[in-house]
mmCIF file of C-alpha atoms in Angstrom:
data_model
loop_
_atom_site.group_PDB
_atom_site.id
_atom_site.type_symbol
_atom_site.label_atom_id
_atom_site.label_comp_id
_atom_site.label_asym_id
_atom_site.label_seq_id
_atom_site.Cartn_x
_atom_site.Cartn_y
_atom_site.Cartn_z
ATOM 1 C CA UNK E 9 -50.423 30.275 6.927
ATOM 2 C CA UNK E 10 -52.666 29.473 9.874
ATOM 3 C CA UNK E 11 -54.156 26.385 8.297
ATOM 4 C CA UNK E 12 -57.790 25.389 8.608
ATOM 5 C CA UNK E 13 -59.261 26.706 11.834
ATOM 6 C CA UNK E 14 -62.110 24.980 13.637
ATOM 7 C CA UNK E 15 -64.002 25.958 16.719
ATOM 8 C CA UNK E 16 -64.751 24.856 19.281
ATOM 9 C CA UNK E 17 -62.190 22.099 19.721
ATOM 10 C CA UNK E 18 -64.387 20.295 22.195
ATOM 11 C CA UNK E 19 -68.128 20.488 22.714
ATOM 12 C CA UNK E 20 -70.181 18.676 25.297
ATOM 13 C CA UNK E 21 -73.908 19.130 25.121
ATOM 14 C CA UNK E 22 -77.104 17.464 26.195
ATOM 15 C CA UNK E 23 -79.419 15.601 23.907
ATOM 16 C CA UNK E 24 -81.884 17.919 22.208
ATOM 17 C CA UNK E 25 -79.637 20.962 22.242
ATOM 18 C CA UNK E 26 -78.501 22.811 19.145
ATOM 19 C CA UNK E 27 -74.827 22.518 18.254
ATOM 20 C CA UNK E 28 -72.953 24.767 15.841
ATOM 21 C CA UNK E 29 -69.485 23.927 14.599
ATOM 22 C CA UNK E 30 -67.406 26.524 12.808
ATOM 23 C CA UNK E 31 -64.700 26.418 10.196
ATOM 24 C CA UNK E 32 -62.389 28.932 8.569
ATOM 25 C CA UNK E 33 -60.702 27.462 5.478
ATOM 26 C CA UNK E 34 -57.272 28.356 4.228
ATOM 27 C CA UNK E 35 -57.320 31.699 2.449
ATOM 28 C CA UNK E 36 -57.577 31.259 -1.306
ATOM 29 C CA UNK E 37 -59.028 27.754 -1.161
ATOM 30 C CA UNK E 38 -62.315 27.441 -3.008
ATOM 31 C CA UNK E 39 -63.455 24.006 -1.842
ATOM 32 C CA UNK E 40 -64.586 23.072 1.647
ATOM 33 C CA UNK E 41 -65.511 19.703 3.094
ATOM 34 C CA UNK E 42 -67.134 18.587 6.322
ATOM 35 C CA UNK E 43 -66.312 15.075 7.557
ATOM 36 C CA UNK E 44 -67.351 13.012 10.534
ATOM 37 C CA UNK E 45 -65.072 10.397 12.089
ATOM 38 C CA UNK E 46 -66.175 7.615 14.403
ATOM 39 C CA UNK E 47 -64.657 4.318 15.401
ATOM 40 C CA UNK E 48 -67.592 2.416 13.932
ATOM 41 C CA UNK E 49 -67.900 4.113 10.543
ATOM 42 C CA UNK E 50 -64.495 5.681 10.015
ATOM 43 C CA UNK E 51 -64.252 8.902 8.029
ATOM 44 C CA UNK E 52 -67.473 9.992 6.316
ATOM 45 C CA UNK E 53 -67.909 12.940 3.974
ATOM 46 C CA UNK E 54 -70.957 14.931 5.038
ATOM 47 C CA UNK E 55 -71.002 17.814 2.576
ATOM 48 C CA UNK E 56 -68.814 19.504 -0.015
ATOM 49 C CA UNK E 57 -68.891 23.162 -1.051
ATOM 50 C CA UNK E 58 -67.257 24.644 -4.115
ATOM 51 C CA UNK E 59 -67.078 28.434 -4.399
ATOM 52 C CA UNK E 60 -69.465 28.641 -1.425
ATOM 53 C CA UNK E 61 -72.129 26.537 -3.155
ATOM 54 C CA UNK E 62 -73.109 23.115 -1.769
ATOM 55 C CA UNK E 63 -72.256 20.570 -4.462
ATOM 56 C CA UNK E 64 -72.802 17.266 -2.715
ATOM 57 C CA UNK E 65 -74.729 16.871 0.528
ATOM 58 C CA UNK E 66 -75.589 13.222 0.061
ATOM 59 C CA UNK E 67 -73.599 12.339 3.162
ATOM 60 C CA UNK E 68 -75.629 14.504 5.512
ATOM 61 C CA UNK E 69 -77.261 11.944 7.804
ATOM 62 C CA UNK E 70 -80.678 13.516 8.143
ATOM 63 C CA UNK E 71 -82.580 16.754 8.346
ATOM 64 C CA UNK E 72 -81.190 17.487 11.773
ATOM 65 C CA UNK E 73 -77.918 18.371 10.068
ATOM 66 C CA UNK E 74 -77.442 21.539 8.047
ATOM 67 C CA UNK E 75 -74.409 23.351 6.701
ATOM 68 C CA UNK E 76 -73.855 26.822 5.337
ATOM 69 C CA UNK E 77 -71.050 28.722 3.723
ATOM 70 C CA UNK E 78 -72.050 32.404 3.608
ATOM 71 C CA UNK E 79 -68.670 33.498 2.267
ATOM 72 C CA UNK E 80 -65.316 32.130 1.207
ATOM 73 C CA UNK E 81 -63.812 32.344 4.666
ATOM 74 C CA UNK E 82 -66.462 30.802 6.894
ATOM 75 C CA UNK E 83 -68.659 27.742 7.159
ATOM 76 C CA UNK E 84 -70.899 26.263 9.814
ATOM 77 C CA UNK E 85 -72.272 22.813 10.495
ATOM 78 C CA UNK E 86 -75.350 22.780 12.667
ATOM 79 C CA UNK E 87 -77.067 19.900 14.413
ATOM 80 C CA UNK E 88 -80.537 20.553 15.757
ATOM 81 C CA UNK E 89 -81.610 18.720 17.822
ATOM 82 C CA UNK E 90 -78.505 16.792 18.778
ATOM 83 C CA UNK E 91 -78.609 13.105 19.744
ATOM 84 C CA UNK E 92 -76.068 10.851 21.495
ATOM 85 C CA UNK E 93 -75.344 9.040 18.209
ATOM 86 C CA UNK E 94 -74.009 12.308 16.814
ATOM 87 C CA UNK E 95 -71.022 12.032 19.134
ATOM 88 C CA UNK E 96 -67.947 12.017 16.903
ATOM 89 C CA UNK E 97 -65.028 14.105 15.756
ATOM 90 C CA UNK E 98 -66.042 16.531 13.031
ATOM 91 C CA UNK E 99 -63.376 17.712 10.617
ATOM 92 C CA UNK E 100 -63.404 20.562 8.190
ATOM 93 C CA UNK E 101 -61.016 20.458 5.225
ATOM 94 C CA UNK E 102 -60.283 22.817 2.375
ATOM 95 C CA UNK E 103 -58.530 22.597 -0.964
ATOM 96 C CA UNK E 104 -57.862 24.638 -4.056
ATOM 97 C CA UNK E 105 -58.855 23.462 -7.486
ATOM 98 C CA UNK E 106 -55.923 22.191 -9.390
ATOM 99 C CA UNK E 107 -55.700 20.269 -12.577
ATOM 100 C CA UNK E 108 -54.397 17.055 -11.057
ATOM 101 C CA UNK E 109 -53.927 17.006 -7.363
ATOM 102 C CA UNK E 110 -56.723 17.763 -5.003
ATOM 103 C CA UNK E 111 -55.000 17.346 -1.681
ATOM 104 C CA UNK E 112 -57.128 18.439 1.195
ATOM 105 C CA UNK E 113 -55.955 20.315 4.241
ATOM 106 C CA UNK E 114 -57.701 19.263 7.416
ATOM 107 C CA UNK E 115 -58.426 21.246 10.512
ATOM 108 C CA UNK E 116 -57.747 19.856 13.996
ATOM 109 C CA UNK E 117 -61.353 18.742 14.401
ATOM 110 C CA UNK E 118 -64.129 19.336 16.895
ATOM 111 C CA UNK E 119 -64.793 16.517 19.318
ATOM 112 C CA UNK E 120 -68.525 16.485 19.992
ATOM 113 C CA UNK E 121 -70.016 14.593 22.890
ATOM 114 C CA UNK E 122 -73.790 14.471 23.228
ATOM 115 C CA UNK E 123 -75.025 13.110 26.545
ATOM 116 C CA UNK B 1 -68.049 3.690 -8.002
ATOM 117 C CA UNK B 2 -64.629 4.488 -6.656
ATOM 118 C CA UNK B 3 -63.236 2.538 -3.748
ATOM 119 C CA UNK B 4 -60.054 2.137 -1.748
ATOM 120 C CA UNK B 5 -59.086 -1.015 0.135
ATOM 121 C CA UNK B 6 -56.260 -1.009 2.617
ATOM 122 C CA UNK B 7 -54.940 -3.634 4.945
ATOM 123 C CA UNK B 8 -56.543 -4.119 8.306
ATOM 124 C CA UNK B 9 -54.664 -2.974 11.320
ATOM 125 C CA UNK B 10 -53.312 -2.563 13.784
ATOM 126 C CA UNK B 11 -49.793 -3.109 12.558
ATOM 127 C CA UNK B 12 -47.212 -3.410 15.321
ATOM 128 C CA UNK B 13 -43.536 -3.116 14.463
ATOM 129 C CA UNK B 14 -40.310 -2.719 16.339
ATOM 130 C CA UNK B 15 -38.293 0.418 15.798
ATOM 131 C CA UNK B 16 -36.132 0.291 12.641
ATOM 132 C CA UNK B 17 -38.297 -2.415 11.060
ATOM 133 C CA UNK B 18 -39.456 -2.217 7.442
ATOM 134 C CA UNK B 19 -43.008 -1.042 6.889
ATOM 135 C CA UNK B 20 -45.460 -1.912 4.154
ATOM 136 C CA UNK B 21 -49.110 -0.919 4.224
ATOM 137 C CA UNK B 22 -51.019 -2.259 1.248
ATOM 138 C CA UNK B 23 -53.546 -0.186 -0.667
ATOM 139 C CA UNK B 24 -55.503 -1.088 -3.777
ATOM 140 C CA UNK B 25 -58.100 0.976 -5.527
ATOM 141 C CA UNK B 26 -60.955 0.815 -7.982
ATOM 142 C CA UNK B 27 -61.592 3.825 -10.178
ATOM 143 C CA UNK B 28 -62.181 4.778 -13.771
ATOM 144 C CA UNK B 29 -59.686 6.859 -15.645
ATOM 145 C CA UNK B 30 -56.547 8.133 -13.991
ATOM 146 C CA UNK B 31 -57.178 9.194 -10.417
ATOM 147 C CA UNK B 32 -54.684 10.945 -8.193
ATOM 148 C CA UNK B 33 -53.578 8.856 -5.226
ATOM 149 C CA UNK B 34 -52.694 9.980 -1.735
ATOM 150 C CA UNK B 35 -51.502 8.801 1.636
ATOM 151 C CA UNK B 36 -52.677 10.813 4.605
ATOM 152 C CA UNK B 37 -51.478 10.390 8.186
ATOM 153 C CA UNK B 38 -53.401 11.130 11.357
ATOM 154 C CA UNK B 39 -51.498 11.497 14.609
ATOM 155 C CA UNK B 40 -53.411 11.071 17.865
ATOM 156 C CA UNK B 41 -55.741 13.967 18.560
ATOM 157 C CA UNK B 42 -55.082 15.663 15.234
ATOM 158 C CA UNK B 43 -56.643 15.997 11.809
ATOM 159 C CA UNK B 44 -55.429 14.181 8.748
ATOM 160 C CA UNK B 45 -52.431 15.607 6.959
ATOM 161 C CA UNK B 46 -51.105 14.796 3.537
ATOM 162 C CA UNK B 47 -48.067 12.533 3.645
ATOM 163 C CA UNK B 48 -47.445 12.012 -0.064
ATOM 164 C CA UNK B 49 -49.193 11.886 -3.398
ATOM 165 C CA UNK B 50 -48.876 10.649 -6.980
ATOM 166 C CA UNK B 51 -50.842 11.989 -9.890
ATOM 167 C CA UNK B 52 -50.071 9.583 -12.739
ATOM 168 C CA UNK B 53 -49.022 6.032 -13.384
ATOM 169 C CA UNK B 54 -45.487 5.078 -12.314
ATOM 170 C CA UNK B 55 -45.112 8.268 -10.266
ATOM 171 C CA UNK B 56 -43.426 7.771 -6.917
ATOM 172 C CA UNK B 57 -44.524 9.966 -4.059
ATOM 173 C CA UNK B 58 -42.114 10.382 -1.172
ATOM 174 C CA UNK B 59 -41.890 12.308 2.080
ATOM 175 C CA UNK B 60 -40.210 11.853 5.467
ATOM 176 C CA UNK B 61 -38.717 8.523 4.378
ATOM 177 C CA UNK B 62 -42.062 7.141 3.211
ATOM 178 C CA UNK B 63 -42.597 6.135 -0.406
ATOM 179 C CA UNK B 64 -45.435 4.865 -2.572
ATOM 180 C CA UNK B 65 -45.520 4.116 -6.285
ATOM 181 C CA UNK B 66 -48.636 4.494 -8.438
ATOM 182 C CA UNK B 67 -49.058 1.097 -10.125
ATOM 183 C CA UNK B 68 -51.857 1.229 -12.654
ATOM 184 C CA UNK B 69 -51.386 -2.356 -13.816
ATOM 185 C CA UNK B 70 -52.057 -3.662 -10.317
ATOM 186 C CA UNK B 71 -54.213 -0.696 -9.201
ATOM 187 C CA UNK B 72 -52.072 -0.350 -6.114
ATOM 188 C CA UNK B 73 -50.355 2.362 -4.089
ATOM 189 C CA UNK B 74 -48.566 0.587 -1.263
ATOM 190 C CA UNK B 75 -46.883 2.666 1.422
ATOM 191 C CA UNK B 76 -43.342 1.732 2.452
ATOM 192 C CA UNK B 77 -40.668 2.944 4.821
ATOM 193 C CA UNK B 78 -37.313 1.336 5.296
ATOM 194 C CA UNK B 79 -36.866 2.013 9.001
ATOM 195 C CA UNK B 80 -39.778 3.118 11.175
ATOM 196 C CA UNK B 81 -39.491 5.204 14.298
ATOM 197 C CA UNK B 82 -41.677 5.443 17.370
ATOM 198 C CA UNK B 83 -42.769 8.858 16.130
ATOM 199 C CA UNK B 84 -44.332 7.207 13.047
ATOM 200 C CA UNK B 85 -47.042 5.685 15.226
ATOM 201 C CA UNK B 86 -50.276 6.980 13.718
ATOM 202 C CA UNK B 87 -53.199 6.003 11.513
ATOM 203 C CA UNK B 88 -52.484 5.968 7.783
ATOM 204 C CA UNK B 89 -55.205 6.520 5.169
ATOM 205 C CA UNK B 90 -54.952 5.711 1.487
ATOM 206 C CA UNK B 91 -57.147 7.901 -0.716
ATOM 207 C CA UNK B 92 -57.962 8.675 -4.302
ATOM 208 C CA UNK B 93 -59.323 11.653 -6.147
ATOM 209 C CA UNK B 94 -60.901 11.154 -9.564
ATOM 210 C CA UNK B 95 -59.459 12.934 -12.542
ATOM 211 C CA UNK B 96 -61.304 16.100 -13.448
ATOM 212 C CA UNK B 97 -64.617 17.399 -12.263
ATOM 213 C CA UNK B 98 -65.922 16.942 -8.742
ATOM 214 C CA UNK B 99 -63.159 16.714 -6.198
ATOM 215 C CA UNK B 100 -64.689 14.123 -3.906
ATOM 216 C CA UNK B 101 -61.914 12.122 -2.312
ATOM 217 C CA UNK B 102 -62.498 8.472 -1.451
ATOM 218 C CA UNK B 103 -60.656 7.413 1.692
ATOM 219 C CA UNK B 104 -59.736 3.949 2.861
ATOM 220 C CA UNK B 105 -60.656 2.824 6.348
ATOM 221 C CA UNK B 106 -57.243 3.609 7.783
ATOM 222 C CA UNK B 107 -54.463 1.397 9.151
ATOM 223 C CA UNK B 108 -53.172 1.985 12.633
ATOM 224 C CA UNK B 109 -49.414 1.649 13.012
ATOM 225 C CA UNK B 110 -47.806 1.188 16.391
ATOM 226 C CA UNK B 111 -44.024 1.255 16.616
ATOM 227 C CA UNK B 112 -42.491 -0.049 19.810
ATOM 228 C CA UNK B 113 -38.983 0.799 21.016
#
């Protein structure tokens, strides 16, 4: 199994530019999560999809952030326009619904730097 | 709401020392409990889990026991290695329904030779 795949691994962009982060979850998993990790705020859940439907987007910081999951094997997180305070590592994670244990499998992350 | 509290780091230990990282939680019902580990430059990966009271999760020499009476899930290892240097996250997932996982703030462990 290839695990959760994220691209790009590193992104450097200028303030005001659009940024698109991509994620391919593990095949067969029906839940997908986007997280942001910074030194100041730790790990924050941005949005959660179940069966391609957004269930909880209460963690999305503001309207500049949007996420889509057009099918079971692909999701995007878009920031438009980007700002320096968006600099962070963005993780995608997936899991399969089970009765008890909901362990999540994380991708390697995308390190975003906005200058 | 649900919450996870874990000890502040960093924790610095010599190789072969005993490790304990404390974790307590607040949740209704019977959540599942997890320890995740994050090595430098990588994503989080599941280290161990426990799904009901008195369960002991174990992996790679690490152990944690689900203690409902004290709402705790402390991580232990009898003899740490330099390769265990990482950030450790305690987490919980509520029973049933929405799968949102609540993570602790992470504890950085540094093991010196």
